[in-house]
Amino acid sequence: MSDVKEAQPIEEETQPGSGRRRGGLVLSFAVILALLGLLAWGLKKAQAGPLDNGLAPDFTITGFDGRTVTLNQLRQNLMRRAKHLL
């Protein structure tokens, strides 16, 4: 008779790399959940529509030629040109 012992199944927790696999799975679910949350937030914001309560706030923009223009300047220029047409 031989002294060969019957093979025992290896438990999942004792397999090398199983903790790494579990951590990767948790990280994957967390990333997917975060992306779904961002998608839901974006859809909710898109359904809200544009704001219709007044004029756009004044802002300043610099062109490629280095000149700065404000929205207020553009409005005044438009009003001056509209007066010439009337």
Short mmCIF file of N, CA and C in Angstrom, two decimals:
data_model
loop_
_atom_site.label_atom_id
_atom_site.label_comp_id
_atom_site.label_asym_id
_atom_site.label_seq_id
_atom_site.Cartn_x
_atom_site.Cartn_y
_atom_site.Cartn_z
N MET A 1 0.82 -1.18 0.00
CA MET A 1 0.00 0.00 0.00
C MET A 1 0.87 1.24 0.00
N SER A 2 0.38 2.26 -0.74
CA SER A 2 1.17 3.48 -0.82
C SER A 2 0.59 4.54 0.10
N ASP A 3 1.43 5.49 0.39
CA ASP A 3 1.02 6.57 1.29
C ASP A 3 0.55 7.80 0.51
N VAL A 4 -0.12 7.61 -0.60
CA VAL A 4 -0.61 8.73 -1.41
C VAL A 4 -1.90 9.24 -0.78
N LYS A 5 -1.90 10.53 -0.50
CA LYS A 5 -3.09 11.14 0.09
C LYS A 5 -4.01 11.63 -1.02
N GLU A 6 -5.27 11.62 -0.73
CA GLU A 6 -6.25 12.08 -1.69
C GLU A 6 -6.12 13.60 -1.86
N ALA A 7 -6.18 14.05 -3.08
CA ALA A 7 -6.02 15.49 -3.37
C ALA A 7 -7.21 16.26 -2.83
N GLN A 8 -6.91 17.33 -2.15
CA GLN A 8 -7.94 18.21 -1.60
C GLN A 8 -8.17 19.36 -2.58
N PRO A 9 -9.42 19.72 -2.80
CA PRO A 9 -9.65 20.88 -3.69
C PRO A 9 -9.11 22.15 -3.03
N ILE A 10 -8.51 22.99 -3.85
CA ILE A 10 -7.95 24.24 -3.34
C ILE A 10 -9.07 25.24 -3.21
N GLU A 11 -9.17 25.84 -2.04
CA GLU A 11 -10.20 26.84 -1.82
C GLU A 11 -9.85 28.11 -2.59
N GLU A 12 -10.87 28.84 -2.98
CA GLU A 12 -10.66 30.02 -3.81
C GLU A 12 -9.82 31.07 -3.10
N GLU A 13 -9.96 31.20 -1.80
CA GLU A 13 -9.24 32.23 -1.06
C GLU A 13 -7.75 31.95 -0.99
N THR A 14 -7.35 30.69 -1.12
CA THR A 14 -5.93 30.37 -0.99
C THR A 14 -5.22 30.35 -2.33
N GLN A 15 -5.95 30.51 -3.43
CA GLN A 15 -5.30 30.52 -4.73
C GLN A 15 -4.53 31.82 -4.89
N PRO A 16 -3.34 31.74 -5.46
CA PRO A 16 -2.58 32.97 -5.66
C PRO A 16 -3.26 33.88 -6.68
N GLY A 17 -3.32 35.16 -6.35
CA GLY A 17 -3.90 36.13 -7.27
C GLY A 17 -5.39 36.32 -7.13
N SER A 18 -6.08 35.56 -6.29
CA SER A 18 -7.53 35.69 -6.18
C SER A 18 -7.92 37.03 -5.55
N GLY A 19 -7.12 37.52 -4.62
CA GLY A 19 -7.39 38.83 -4.01
C GLY A 19 -7.24 39.94 -5.02
N ARG A 20 -6.27 39.80 -5.90
CA ARG A 20 -6.05 40.80 -6.94
C ARG A 20 -7.23 40.81 -7.92
N ARG A 21 -7.73 39.61 -8.24
CA ARG A 21 -8.88 39.51 -9.13
C ARG A 21 -10.11 40.16 -8.50
N ARG A 22 -10.30 39.91 -7.23
CA ARG A 22 -11.46 40.47 -6.53
C ARG A 22 -11.35 42.00 -6.47
N GLY A 23 -10.15 42.50 -6.21
CA GLY A 23 -9.95 43.95 -6.17
C GLY A 23 -10.20 44.58 -7.53
N GLY A 24 -9.77 43.91 -8.59
CA GLY A 24 -10.01 44.41 -9.94
C GLY A 24 -11.49 44.43 -10.28
N LEU A 25 -12.21 43.42 -9.80
CA LEU A 25 -13.64 43.35 -10.04
C LEU A 25 -14.37 44.48 -9.32
N VAL A 26 -13.98 44.74 -8.08
CA VAL A 26 -14.60 45.83 -7.31
C VAL A 26 -14.29 47.17 -7.97
N LEU A 27 -13.06 47.35 -8.42
CA LEU A 27 -12.68 48.59 -9.09
C LEU A 27 -13.47 48.77 -10.39
N SER A 28 -13.65 47.69 -11.14
CA SER A 28 -14.41 47.76 -12.38
C SER A 28 -15.85 48.18 -12.12
N PHE A 29 -16.47 47.57 -11.12
CA PHE A 29 -17.85 47.95 -10.78
C PHE A 29 -17.93 49.40 -10.32
N ALA A 30 -16.94 49.86 -9.58
CA ALA A 30 -16.94 51.25 -9.10
C ALA A 30 -16.83 52.22 -10.28
N VAL A 31 -15.98 51.91 -11.25
CA VAL A 31 -15.82 52.77 -12.42
C VAL A 31 -17.11 52.79 -13.24
N ILE A 32 -17.72 51.62 -13.44
CA ILE A 32 -18.97 51.55 -14.20
C ILE A 32 -20.07 52.32 -13.50
N LEU A 33 -20.15 52.19 -12.18
CA LEU A 33 -21.16 52.91 -11.41
C LEU A 33 -20.94 54.42 -11.51
N ALA A 34 -19.69 54.86 -11.45
CA ALA A 34 -19.39 56.29 -11.57
C ALA A 34 -19.77 56.81 -12.96
N LEU A 35 -19.48 56.04 -14.00
CA LEU A 35 -19.83 56.47 -15.35
C LEU A 35 -21.35 56.53 -15.54
N LEU A 36 -22.06 55.57 -14.98
CA LEU A 36 -23.52 55.62 -15.06
C LEU A 36 -24.08 56.82 -14.31
N GLY A 37 -23.47 57.16 -13.18
CA GLY A 37 -23.89 58.34 -12.44
C GLY A 37 -23.68 59.62 -13.23
N LEU A 38 -22.52 59.72 -13.90
CA LEU A 38 -22.26 60.90 -14.74
C LEU A 38 -23.23 60.98 -15.91
N LEU A 39 -23.54 59.83 -16.49
CA LEU A 39 -24.49 59.80 -17.59
C LEU A 39 -25.87 60.26 -17.13
N ALA A 40 -26.32 59.79 -15.99
CA ALA A 40 -27.62 60.20 -15.46
C ALA A 40 -27.64 61.69 -15.16
N TRP A 41 -26.56 62.20 -14.58
CA TRP A 41 -26.48 63.64 -14.27
C TRP A 41 -26.54 64.46 -15.56
N GLY A 42 -25.81 64.02 -16.59
CA GLY A 42 -25.81 64.74 -17.86
C GLY A 42 -27.17 64.73 -18.54
N LEU A 43 -27.86 63.59 -18.48
CA LEU A 43 -29.19 63.51 -19.08
C LEU A 43 -30.18 64.41 -18.35
N LYS A 44 -30.08 64.44 -17.04
CA LYS A 44 -30.98 65.29 -16.26
C LYS A 44 -30.73 66.76 -16.57
N LYS A 45 -29.46 67.12 -16.70
CA LYS A 45 -29.11 68.51 -17.00
C LYS A 45 -29.54 68.88 -18.42
N ALA A 46 -29.44 67.94 -19.36
CA ALA A 46 -29.83 68.21 -20.75
C ALA A 46 -31.34 68.39 -20.88
N GLN A 47 -32.11 67.69 -20.06
CA GLN A 47 -33.56 67.81 -20.12
C GLN A 47 -34.06 69.12 -19.53
N ALA A 48 -33.23 69.78 -18.74
CA ALA A 48 -33.64 71.02 -18.11
C ALA A 48 -33.86 72.12 -19.14
N GLY A 49 -33.14 72.09 -20.25
CA GLY A 49 -33.31 73.08 -21.30
C GLY A 49 -32.55 74.36 -21.00
N PRO A 50 -32.60 75.30 -21.92
CA PRO A 50 -31.89 76.56 -21.73
C PRO A 50 -32.61 77.46 -20.72
N LEU A 51 -31.85 78.35 -20.14
CA LEU A 51 -32.42 79.31 -19.20
C LEU A 51 -32.99 80.49 -19.99
N ASP A 52 -34.19 80.90 -19.67
CA ASP A 52 -34.85 81.99 -20.38
C ASP A 52 -35.09 83.19 -19.48
N ASN A 53 -34.24 83.40 -18.51
CA ASN A 53 -34.53 84.48 -17.56
C ASN A 53 -33.52 85.61 -17.68
N GLY A 54 -33.48 86.26 -18.83
CA GLY A 54 -32.65 87.45 -18.95
C GLY A 54 -31.53 87.31 -19.96
N LEU A 55 -30.70 88.34 -19.95
CA LEU A 55 -29.57 88.41 -20.87
C LEU A 55 -28.42 87.54 -20.41
N ALA A 56 -27.55 87.24 -21.34
CA ALA A 56 -26.35 86.50 -21.00
C ALA A 56 -25.43 87.39 -20.16
N PRO A 57 -24.70 86.82 -19.23
CA PRO A 57 -23.79 87.63 -18.41
C PRO A 57 -22.65 88.18 -19.26
N ASP A 58 -22.17 89.36 -18.90
CA ASP A 58 -21.08 89.98 -19.63
C ASP A 58 -19.81 89.15 -19.47
N PHE A 59 -19.06 89.02 -20.55
CA PHE A 59 -17.80 88.28 -20.51
C PHE A 59 -16.80 88.98 -21.42
N THR A 60 -15.54 88.65 -21.23
CA THR A 60 -14.45 89.21 -22.03
C THR A 60 -13.76 88.07 -22.75
N ILE A 61 -13.47 88.28 -24.03
CA ILE A 61 -12.78 87.26 -24.82
C ILE A 61 -11.63 87.93 -25.56
N THR A 62 -10.53 87.22 -25.68
CA THR A 62 -9.36 87.71 -26.39
C THR A 62 -9.26 86.99 -27.73
N GLY A 63 -9.18 87.76 -28.81
CA GLY A 63 -9.10 87.18 -30.14
C GLY A 63 -7.68 86.72 -30.46
N PHE A 64 -7.54 86.09 -31.61
CA PHE A 64 -6.23 85.61 -32.04
C PHE A 64 -5.26 86.75 -32.32
N ASP A 65 -5.81 87.93 -32.61
CA ASP A 65 -4.95 89.09 -32.87
C ASP A 65 -4.57 89.83 -31.60
N GLY A 66 -5.04 89.36 -30.44
CA GLY A 66 -4.67 89.96 -29.16
C GLY A 66 -5.66 90.99 -28.65
N ARG A 67 -6.65 91.37 -29.46
CA ARG A 67 -7.64 92.35 -29.00
C ARG A 67 -8.64 91.67 -28.06
N THR A 68 -9.05 92.43 -27.05
CA THR A 68 -10.07 91.91 -26.14
C THR A 68 -11.39 92.60 -26.44
N VAL A 69 -12.45 91.84 -26.38
CA VAL A 69 -13.79 92.34 -26.66
C VAL A 69 -14.71 91.82 -25.56
N THR A 70 -15.60 92.69 -25.10
CA THR A 70 -16.60 92.27 -24.12
C THR A 70 -17.95 92.13 -24.81
N LEU A 71 -18.81 91.37 -24.20
CA LEU A 71 -20.15 91.20 -24.74
C LEU A 71 -20.90 92.53 -24.74
N ASN A 72 -20.65 93.34 -23.74
CA ASN A 72 -21.30 94.65 -23.66
C ASN A 72 -20.90 95.53 -24.85
N GLN A 73 -19.62 95.48 -25.25
CA GLN A 73 -19.17 96.24 -26.41
C GLN A 73 -19.89 95.78 -27.68
N LEU A 74 -20.05 94.48 -27.81
CA LEU A 74 -20.73 93.95 -28.99
C LEU A 74 -22.20 94.38 -29.01
N ARG A 75 -22.84 94.41 -27.86
CA ARG A 75 -24.24 94.86 -27.79
C ARG A 75 -24.35 96.33 -28.19
N GLN A 76 -23.44 97.17 -27.69
CA GLN A 76 -23.47 98.60 -28.01
C GLN A 76 -23.25 98.82 -29.50
N ASN A 77 -22.31 98.06 -30.08
CA ASN A 77 -22.03 98.18 -31.50
C ASN A 77 -23.26 97.79 -32.32
N LEU A 78 -23.95 96.77 -31.91
CA LEU A 78 -25.15 96.33 -32.61
C LEU A 78 -26.25 97.38 -32.52
N MET A 79 -26.39 98.01 -31.36
CA MET A 79 -27.41 99.04 -31.18
C MET A 79 -27.11 100.27 -32.05
N ARG A 80 -25.82 100.66 -32.15
CA ARG A 80 -25.45 101.79 -33.00
C ARG A 80 -25.79 101.51 -34.45
N ARG A 81 -25.50 100.30 -34.91
CA ARG A 81 -25.78 99.95 -36.30
C ARG A 81 -27.28 99.87 -36.56
N ALA A 82 -28.02 99.40 -35.57
CA ALA A 82 -29.48 99.30 -35.73
C ALA A 82 -30.10 100.70 -35.84
N LYS A 83 -29.55 101.69 -35.13
CA LYS A 83 -30.07 103.06 -35.20
C LYS A 83 -29.86 103.65 -36.59
N HIS A 84 -28.75 103.30 -37.24
CA HIS A 84 -28.48 103.82 -38.58
C HIS A 84 -29.47 103.25 -39.60
N LEU A 85 -29.97 102.07 -39.35
CA LEU A 85 -30.91 101.47 -40.28
C LEU A 85 -32.30 102.08 -40.17
N LEU A 86 -32.62 102.64 -39.00
CA LEU A 86 -33.97 103.21 -38.81
C LEU A 86 -34.04 104.62 -39.23
#
